[in-house]
Short mmCIF file of C-alpha atoms and ligand atoms in Angstrom, two decimals:
data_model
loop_
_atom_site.label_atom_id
_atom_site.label_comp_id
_atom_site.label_asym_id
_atom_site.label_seq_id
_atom_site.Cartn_x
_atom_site.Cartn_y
_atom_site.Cartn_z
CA UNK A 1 -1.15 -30.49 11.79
CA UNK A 2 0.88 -27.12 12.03
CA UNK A 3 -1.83 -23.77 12.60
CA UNK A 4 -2.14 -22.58 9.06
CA UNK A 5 0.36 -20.38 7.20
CA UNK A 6 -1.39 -17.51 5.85
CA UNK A 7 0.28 -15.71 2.72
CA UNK A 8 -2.70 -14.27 1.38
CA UNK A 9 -1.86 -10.66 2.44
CA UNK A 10 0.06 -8.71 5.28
CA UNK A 11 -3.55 -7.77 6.24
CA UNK A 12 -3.96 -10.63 8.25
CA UNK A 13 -1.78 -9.83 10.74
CA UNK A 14 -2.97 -10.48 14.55
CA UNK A 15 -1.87 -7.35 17.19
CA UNK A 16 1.22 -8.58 19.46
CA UNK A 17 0.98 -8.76 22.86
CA UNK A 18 2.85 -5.97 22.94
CA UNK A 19 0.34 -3.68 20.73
CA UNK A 20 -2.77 -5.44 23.02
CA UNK A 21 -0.99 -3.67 25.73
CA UNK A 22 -0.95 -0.79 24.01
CA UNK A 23 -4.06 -0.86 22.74
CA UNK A 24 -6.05 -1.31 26.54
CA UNK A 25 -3.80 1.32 28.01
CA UNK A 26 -4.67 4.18 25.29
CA UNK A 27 -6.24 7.19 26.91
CA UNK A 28 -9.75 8.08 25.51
CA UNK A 29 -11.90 10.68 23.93
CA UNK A 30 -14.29 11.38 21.44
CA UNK A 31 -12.46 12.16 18.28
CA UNK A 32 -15.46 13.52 16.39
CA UNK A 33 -14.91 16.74 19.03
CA UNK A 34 -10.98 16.33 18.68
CA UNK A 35 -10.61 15.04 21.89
CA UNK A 36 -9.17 11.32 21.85
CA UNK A 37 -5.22 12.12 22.70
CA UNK A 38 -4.19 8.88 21.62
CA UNK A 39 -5.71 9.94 17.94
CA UNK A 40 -3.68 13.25 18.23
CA UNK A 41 -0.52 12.02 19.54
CA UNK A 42 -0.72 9.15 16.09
CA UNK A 43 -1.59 12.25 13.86
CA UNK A 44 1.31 14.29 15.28
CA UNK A 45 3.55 11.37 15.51
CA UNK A 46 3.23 10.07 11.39
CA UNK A 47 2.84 13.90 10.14
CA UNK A 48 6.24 14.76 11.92
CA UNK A 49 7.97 11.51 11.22
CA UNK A 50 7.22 11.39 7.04
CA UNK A 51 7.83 15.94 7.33
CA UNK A 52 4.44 16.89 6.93
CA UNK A 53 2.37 19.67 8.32
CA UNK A 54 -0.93 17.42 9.80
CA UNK A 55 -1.99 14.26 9.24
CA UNK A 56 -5.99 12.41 9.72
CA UNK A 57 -6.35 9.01 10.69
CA UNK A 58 -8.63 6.95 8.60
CA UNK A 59 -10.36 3.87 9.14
CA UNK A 60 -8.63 2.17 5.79
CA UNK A 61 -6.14 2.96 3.17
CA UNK A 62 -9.21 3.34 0.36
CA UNK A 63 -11.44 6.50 2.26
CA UNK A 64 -7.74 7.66 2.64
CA UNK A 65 -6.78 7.69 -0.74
CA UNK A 66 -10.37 8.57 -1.60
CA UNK A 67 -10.50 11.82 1.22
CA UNK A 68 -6.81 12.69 -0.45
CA UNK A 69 -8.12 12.81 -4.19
CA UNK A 70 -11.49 14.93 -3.25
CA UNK A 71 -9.27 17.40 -1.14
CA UNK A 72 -6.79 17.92 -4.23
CA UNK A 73 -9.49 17.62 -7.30
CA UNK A 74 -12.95 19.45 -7.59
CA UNK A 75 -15.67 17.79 -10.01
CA UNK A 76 -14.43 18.04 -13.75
CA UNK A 77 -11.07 17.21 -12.49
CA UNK A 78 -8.77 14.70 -13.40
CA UNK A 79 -6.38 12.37 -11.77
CA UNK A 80 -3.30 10.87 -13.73
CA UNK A 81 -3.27 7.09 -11.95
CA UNK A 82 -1.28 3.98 -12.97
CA UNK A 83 -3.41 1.19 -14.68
CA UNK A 84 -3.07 -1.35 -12.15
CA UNK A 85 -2.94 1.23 -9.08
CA UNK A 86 -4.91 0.59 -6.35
CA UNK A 87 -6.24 4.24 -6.93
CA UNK A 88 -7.64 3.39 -9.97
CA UNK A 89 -8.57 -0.32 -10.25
CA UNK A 90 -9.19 -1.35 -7.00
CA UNK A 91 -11.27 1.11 -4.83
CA UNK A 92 -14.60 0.71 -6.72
CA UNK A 93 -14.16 3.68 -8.57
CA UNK A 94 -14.70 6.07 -5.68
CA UNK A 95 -13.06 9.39 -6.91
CA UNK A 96 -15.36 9.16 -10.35
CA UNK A 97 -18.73 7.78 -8.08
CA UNK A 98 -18.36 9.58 -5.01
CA UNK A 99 -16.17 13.38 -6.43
CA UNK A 100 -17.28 13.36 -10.15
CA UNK A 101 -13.21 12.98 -10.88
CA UNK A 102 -12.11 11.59 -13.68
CA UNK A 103 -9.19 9.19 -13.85
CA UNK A 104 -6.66 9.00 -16.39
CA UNK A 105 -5.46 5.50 -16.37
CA UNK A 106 -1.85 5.24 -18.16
CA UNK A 107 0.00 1.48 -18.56
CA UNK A 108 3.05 0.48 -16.31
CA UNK A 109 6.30 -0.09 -17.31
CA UNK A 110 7.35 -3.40 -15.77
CA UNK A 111 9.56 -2.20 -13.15
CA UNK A 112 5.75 -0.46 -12.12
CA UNK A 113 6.74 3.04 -13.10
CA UNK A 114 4.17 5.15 -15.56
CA UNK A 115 6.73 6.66 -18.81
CA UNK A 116 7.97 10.23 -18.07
CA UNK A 117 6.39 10.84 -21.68
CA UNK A 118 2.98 8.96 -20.96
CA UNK A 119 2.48 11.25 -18.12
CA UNK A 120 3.34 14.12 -19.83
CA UNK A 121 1.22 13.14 -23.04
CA UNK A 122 -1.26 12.97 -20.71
CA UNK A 123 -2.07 16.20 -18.93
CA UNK A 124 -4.55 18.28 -21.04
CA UNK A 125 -4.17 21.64 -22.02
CA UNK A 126 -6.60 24.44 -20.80
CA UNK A 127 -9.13 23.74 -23.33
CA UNK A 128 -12.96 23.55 -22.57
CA UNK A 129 -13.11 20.37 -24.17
CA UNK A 130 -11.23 18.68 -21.94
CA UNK A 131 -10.92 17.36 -17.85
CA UNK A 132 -8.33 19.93 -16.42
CA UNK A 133 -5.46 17.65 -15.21
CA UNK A 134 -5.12 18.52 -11.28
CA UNK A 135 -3.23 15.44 -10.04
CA UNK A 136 -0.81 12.76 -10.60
CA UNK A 137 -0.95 9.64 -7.81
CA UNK A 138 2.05 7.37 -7.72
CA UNK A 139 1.86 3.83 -5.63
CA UNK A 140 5.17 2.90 -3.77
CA UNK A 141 5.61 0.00 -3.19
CA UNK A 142 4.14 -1.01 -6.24
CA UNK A 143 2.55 -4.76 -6.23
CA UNK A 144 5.75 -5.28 -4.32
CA UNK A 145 8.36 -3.41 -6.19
CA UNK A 146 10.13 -0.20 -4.90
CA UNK A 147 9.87 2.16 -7.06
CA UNK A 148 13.41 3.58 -8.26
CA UNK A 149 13.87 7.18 -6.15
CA UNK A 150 15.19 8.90 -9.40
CA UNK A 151 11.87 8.14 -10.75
CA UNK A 152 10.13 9.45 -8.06
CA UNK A 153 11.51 12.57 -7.85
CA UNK A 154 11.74 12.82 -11.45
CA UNK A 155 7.83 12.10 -12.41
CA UNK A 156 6.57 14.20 -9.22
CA UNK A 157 9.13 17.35 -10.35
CA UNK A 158 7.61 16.74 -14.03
CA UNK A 159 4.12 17.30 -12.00
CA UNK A 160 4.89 20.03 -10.08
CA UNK A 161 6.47 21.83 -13.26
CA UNK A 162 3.02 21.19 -14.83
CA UNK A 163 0.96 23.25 -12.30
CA UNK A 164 -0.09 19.54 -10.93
CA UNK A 165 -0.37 18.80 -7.09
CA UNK A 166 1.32 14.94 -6.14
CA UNK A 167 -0.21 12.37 -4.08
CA UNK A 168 1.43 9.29 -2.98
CA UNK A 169 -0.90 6.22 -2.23
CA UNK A 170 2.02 4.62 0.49
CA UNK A 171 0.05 1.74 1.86
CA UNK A 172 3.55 0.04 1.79
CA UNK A 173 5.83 3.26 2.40
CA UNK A 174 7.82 1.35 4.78
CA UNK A 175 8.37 -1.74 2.89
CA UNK A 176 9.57 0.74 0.03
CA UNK A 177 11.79 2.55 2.48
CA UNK A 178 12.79 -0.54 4.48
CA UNK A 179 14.22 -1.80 0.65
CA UNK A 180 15.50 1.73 0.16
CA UNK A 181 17.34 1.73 3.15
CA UNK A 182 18.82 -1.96 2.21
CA UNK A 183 20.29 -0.25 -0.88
CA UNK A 184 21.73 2.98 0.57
CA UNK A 185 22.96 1.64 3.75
CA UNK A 186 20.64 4.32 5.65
CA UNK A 187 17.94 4.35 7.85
CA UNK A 188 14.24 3.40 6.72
CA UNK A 189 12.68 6.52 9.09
CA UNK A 190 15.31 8.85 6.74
CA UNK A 191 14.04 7.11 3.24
CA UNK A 192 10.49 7.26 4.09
CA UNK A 193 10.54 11.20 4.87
CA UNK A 194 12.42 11.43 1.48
CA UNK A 195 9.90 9.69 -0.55
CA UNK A 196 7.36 11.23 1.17
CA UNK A 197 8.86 14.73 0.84
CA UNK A 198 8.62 14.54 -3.24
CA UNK A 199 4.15 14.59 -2.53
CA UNK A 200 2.31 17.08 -1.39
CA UNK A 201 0.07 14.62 0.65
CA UNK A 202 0.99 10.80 1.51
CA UNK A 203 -1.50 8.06 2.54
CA UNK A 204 -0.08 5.14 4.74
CA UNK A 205 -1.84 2.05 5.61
CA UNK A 206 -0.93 0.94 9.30
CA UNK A 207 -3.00 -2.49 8.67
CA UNK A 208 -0.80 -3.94 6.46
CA UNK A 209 3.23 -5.12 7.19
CA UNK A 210 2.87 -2.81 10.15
CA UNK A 211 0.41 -5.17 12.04
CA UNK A 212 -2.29 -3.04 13.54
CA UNK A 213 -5.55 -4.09 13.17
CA UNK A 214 -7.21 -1.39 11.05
CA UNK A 215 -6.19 2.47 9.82
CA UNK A 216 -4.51 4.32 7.92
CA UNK A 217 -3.49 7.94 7.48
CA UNK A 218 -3.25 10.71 5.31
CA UNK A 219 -0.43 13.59 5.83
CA UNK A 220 -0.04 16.55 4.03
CA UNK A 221 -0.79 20.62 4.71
CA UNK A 222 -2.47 21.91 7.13
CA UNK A 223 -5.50 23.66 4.60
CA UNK A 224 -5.10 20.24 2.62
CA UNK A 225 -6.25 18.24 5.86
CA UNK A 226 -8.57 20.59 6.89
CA UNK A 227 -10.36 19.78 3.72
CA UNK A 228 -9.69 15.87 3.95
CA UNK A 229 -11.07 15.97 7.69
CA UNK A 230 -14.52 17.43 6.16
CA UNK A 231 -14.60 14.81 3.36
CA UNK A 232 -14.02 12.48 5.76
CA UNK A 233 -16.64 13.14 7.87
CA UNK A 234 -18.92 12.99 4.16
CA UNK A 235 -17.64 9.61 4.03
CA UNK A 236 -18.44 8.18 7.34
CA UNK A 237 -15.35 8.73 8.49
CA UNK A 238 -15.47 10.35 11.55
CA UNK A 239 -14.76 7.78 14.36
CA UNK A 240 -15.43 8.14 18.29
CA UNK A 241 -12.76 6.79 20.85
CA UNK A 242 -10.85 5.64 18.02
CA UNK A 243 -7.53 5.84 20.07
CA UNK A 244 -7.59 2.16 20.57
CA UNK A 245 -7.25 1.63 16.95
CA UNK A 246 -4.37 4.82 16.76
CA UNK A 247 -2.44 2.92 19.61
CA UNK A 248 -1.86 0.25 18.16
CA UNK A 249 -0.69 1.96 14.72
CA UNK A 250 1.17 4.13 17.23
CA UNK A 251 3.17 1.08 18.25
CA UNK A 252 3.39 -0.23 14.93
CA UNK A 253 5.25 2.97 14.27
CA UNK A 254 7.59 2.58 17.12
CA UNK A 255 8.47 -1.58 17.00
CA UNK A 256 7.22 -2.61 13.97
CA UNK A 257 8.36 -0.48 11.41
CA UNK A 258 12.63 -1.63 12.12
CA UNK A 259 11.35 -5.02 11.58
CA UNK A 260 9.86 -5.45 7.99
CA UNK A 261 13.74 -6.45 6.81
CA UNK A 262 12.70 -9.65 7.96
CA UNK A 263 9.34 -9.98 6.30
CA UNK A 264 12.02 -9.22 3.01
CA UNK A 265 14.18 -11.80 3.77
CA UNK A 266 11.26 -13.79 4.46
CA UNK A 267 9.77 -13.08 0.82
CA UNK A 268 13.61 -14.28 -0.68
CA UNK A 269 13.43 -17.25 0.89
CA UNK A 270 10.03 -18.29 -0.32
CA UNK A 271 11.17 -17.23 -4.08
CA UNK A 272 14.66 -18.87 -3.74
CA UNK A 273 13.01 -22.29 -2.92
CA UNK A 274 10.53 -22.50 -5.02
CA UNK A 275 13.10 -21.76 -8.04
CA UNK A 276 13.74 -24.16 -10.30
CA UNK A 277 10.31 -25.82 -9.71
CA UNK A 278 8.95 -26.95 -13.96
CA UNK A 279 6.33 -25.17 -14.56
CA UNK A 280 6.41 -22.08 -12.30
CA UNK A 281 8.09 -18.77 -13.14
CA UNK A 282 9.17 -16.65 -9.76
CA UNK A 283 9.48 -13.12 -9.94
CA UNK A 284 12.77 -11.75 -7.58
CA UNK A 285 10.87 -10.11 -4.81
CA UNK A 286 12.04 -6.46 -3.99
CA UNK A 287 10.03 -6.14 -0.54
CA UNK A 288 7.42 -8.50 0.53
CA UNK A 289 5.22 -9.73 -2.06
CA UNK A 290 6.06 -12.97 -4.19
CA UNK A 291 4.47 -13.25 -7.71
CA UNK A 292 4.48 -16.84 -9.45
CA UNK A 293 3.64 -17.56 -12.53
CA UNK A 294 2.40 -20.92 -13.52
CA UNK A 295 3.78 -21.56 -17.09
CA UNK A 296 3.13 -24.34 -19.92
CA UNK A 297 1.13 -27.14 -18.80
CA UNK A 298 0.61 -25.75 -15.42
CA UNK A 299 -1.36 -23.06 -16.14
CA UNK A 300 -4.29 -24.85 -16.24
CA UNK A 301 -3.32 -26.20 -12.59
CA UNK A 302 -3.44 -23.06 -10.44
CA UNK A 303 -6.92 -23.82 -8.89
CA UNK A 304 -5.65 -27.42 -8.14
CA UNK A 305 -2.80 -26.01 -6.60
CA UNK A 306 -4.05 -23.38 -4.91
CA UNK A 307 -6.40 -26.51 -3.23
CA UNK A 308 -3.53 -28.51 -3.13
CA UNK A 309 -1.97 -26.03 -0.46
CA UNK A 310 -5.31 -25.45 1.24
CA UNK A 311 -5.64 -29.44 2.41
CA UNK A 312 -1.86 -28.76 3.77
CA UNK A 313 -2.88 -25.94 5.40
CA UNK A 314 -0.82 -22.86 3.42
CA UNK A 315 -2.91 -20.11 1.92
CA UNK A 316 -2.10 -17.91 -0.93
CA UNK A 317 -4.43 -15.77 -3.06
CA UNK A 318 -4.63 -16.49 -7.34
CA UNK A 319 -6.66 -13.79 -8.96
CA UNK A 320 -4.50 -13.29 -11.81
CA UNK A 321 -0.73 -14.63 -10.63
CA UNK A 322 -0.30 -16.42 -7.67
CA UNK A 323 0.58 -14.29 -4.54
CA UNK A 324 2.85 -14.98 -1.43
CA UNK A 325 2.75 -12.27 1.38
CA UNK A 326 5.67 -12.91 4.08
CA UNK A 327 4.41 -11.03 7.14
CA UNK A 328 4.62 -10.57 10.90
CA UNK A 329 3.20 -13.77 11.53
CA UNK A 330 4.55 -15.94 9.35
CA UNK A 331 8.27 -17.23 10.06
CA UNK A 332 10.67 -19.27 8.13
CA UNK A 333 9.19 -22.54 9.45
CA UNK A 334 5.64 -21.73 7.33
CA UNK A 335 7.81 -20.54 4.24
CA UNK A 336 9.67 -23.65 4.09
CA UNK A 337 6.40 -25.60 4.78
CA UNK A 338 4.90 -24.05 1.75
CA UNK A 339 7.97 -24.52 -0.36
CA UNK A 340 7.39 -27.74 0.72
CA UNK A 341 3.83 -28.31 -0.14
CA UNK A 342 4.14 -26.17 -4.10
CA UNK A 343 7.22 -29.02 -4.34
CA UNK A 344 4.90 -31.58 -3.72
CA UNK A 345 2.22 -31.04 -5.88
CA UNK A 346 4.58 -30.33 -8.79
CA UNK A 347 6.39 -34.09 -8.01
CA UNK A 348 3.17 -35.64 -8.08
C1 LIG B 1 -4.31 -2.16 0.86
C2 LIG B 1 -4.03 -1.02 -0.01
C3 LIG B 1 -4.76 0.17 0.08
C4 LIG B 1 -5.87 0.39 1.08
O1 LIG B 1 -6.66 -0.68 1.30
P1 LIG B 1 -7.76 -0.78 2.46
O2 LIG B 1 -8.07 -2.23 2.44
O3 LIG B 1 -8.87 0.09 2.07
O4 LIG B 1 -7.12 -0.35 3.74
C5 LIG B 1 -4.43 1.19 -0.77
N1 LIG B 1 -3.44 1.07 -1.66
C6 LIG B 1 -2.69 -0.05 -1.76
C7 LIG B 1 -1.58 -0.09 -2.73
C8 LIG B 1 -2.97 -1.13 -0.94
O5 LIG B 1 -2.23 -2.22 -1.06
#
């Protein structure tokens, strides 16, 4: 039996020898005093590299979101947030619990874009009956999909015009500038510092494609961070010789980053073979994230096949449409292998 291939998520990502090495030889100090260099050098490394002013490293992607929303909104505020964003539906509610801010949920469009006009509709005039709109949070990639740049720049000047600050929840920003890149012929460092320079603060996740083992981090001003780094300490936030953790997102930064064309390809490959399979409708991945829907008679089949791939050793996550996450640690061997296995259940 082959070890098992994992498409549940990029999260599950082991550090590389490489990033061990990294990892052991980090200098040390106690960030809660400022003093781990290895946390500084990754804070001065991803702020300069996606053009912002200072950046915080975060234990995940959801206190960074969370530390980004409380340093932009006060209580009474609002936040205009996709439907299905991870801001919104996936953090437990943390800006309304923890910052008394309101979201305003508005639907996608399906290429994962929120309407020019829904957004718009949506901020409140100055009138005491209502939340005073402070923030609009865009997702990119969004589950999977790139978000066109037009639109980017578009929706966050429509913001800006409206007195609103911009955050950008980037826990994929590379995969969306890796696929930007792709498009333009450019280079993904140069498309990541564009989409990031349309937001007044950016959160990254280094946990996921990248391959580090935890963190995240959260760029923008210098007064913006300063507030972030005192809401992050609120949180629990405020981590000791965390510069093993920033090494290894420091070397995600430097080796990993170049290398998530191949998770891409990776994610085409799956979706090309399991085309054509009755009962199953694949949507064309854009980065690194497969959606499958089971159609017709197989809908009522996804727990069997989600078993079905289990025995054989290929995980995949089925909450609402099955999932396939190509990643650092999968190769083209486990993607035919569970091309393979979804073919087998379906000929049965
Ligand atoms: C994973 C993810 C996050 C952060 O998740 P954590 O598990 O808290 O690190 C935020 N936004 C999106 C879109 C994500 O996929």
């Amino acid at each position: 039996m082959n070890a098992t291939a994992d498409f549940r998520s990029d999260t599950v990502t082991q550090p590389t020898e490489g990033m061990r090495a990294a990892m052991a030889a980090a200098p040390l100090g106690d960030d809660v005093f400022a003093d781990d260099p290895s946390v500084n050098a990754l804070q001065e490394k991803i702020a300069a590299m996606l053009g912002f002013e200072a950046a915080l490293f975060m234990p995940t992607g959801t206190q960074s979101n969370l530390c980004g929303i409380l340093a932009h909104c006060q209580r009474g505020d609002e936040y205009i947030v996709g439907q299905l964003a991870h801001t919104y539906r996936w953090e437990g509610g943390g800006a309304a619990v923890l910052g008394s801010v309101q979201p305003q949920p508005l639907s996608h469009q399906p290429d994962g874009t929120l309407a020019l006009a829904d957004i718009e509709a949506a901020i409140k005039p100055d009138d005491a009956h209502f939340a005073k709109t402070r923030l609009l949070t865009l997702e990119n990639t969004w589950g999977g999909k790139l978000l066109p740049f037009a639109y980017v720049q578009a929706a966050t000047a429509l913001a800006a015009s409206k007195g609103l600050s911009r955050h950008l929840d980037g826990a994929r920003l590379f995969n969306a500038a890796t696929a930007q890149a792709a498009q333009n012929g450019t280079d993904v460092y140069a498309e990541a510092r564009a989409i990031a320079a349309c937001f007044d603060s950016t959160s990254v996740c280094f946990s996921k494609g990248l391959g580090a083992p935890i963190g995240s981090a959260l760029c923008g001003g210098r007064d913006f961070i300063a507030r972030a780094h005192r809401i992050r300490k609120m949180a629990g936030g405020g981590l000791r010789q965390a510069g093993m953790l920033a090494a290894a997102a420091s070397y995600a930064l430097d080796h990993q980053v170049v290398r998530l064309g191949e998770d891409h390809a990776l994610a085409l490959r799956l979706a090309e073979g399991l085309r054509g399979i009755q009962g199953l409708e694949v949507e064309a991945p854009q980065t690194n994230i497969v959606f499958v829907d089971l159609v017709g008679a197989a809908r009522e089949r996804s727990n069997a096949l989600q078993d079905h791939l289990k025995a054989q050793g290929v995980l995949i996550t089925g909450l609402y449409r099955l999932r396939f996450v190509t990643h650092l640690d999968v190769d083209a061997a486990a993607v035919d292998r569970a091309v393979a296995s979804v073919r087998s259940f379906f000929a049965a």
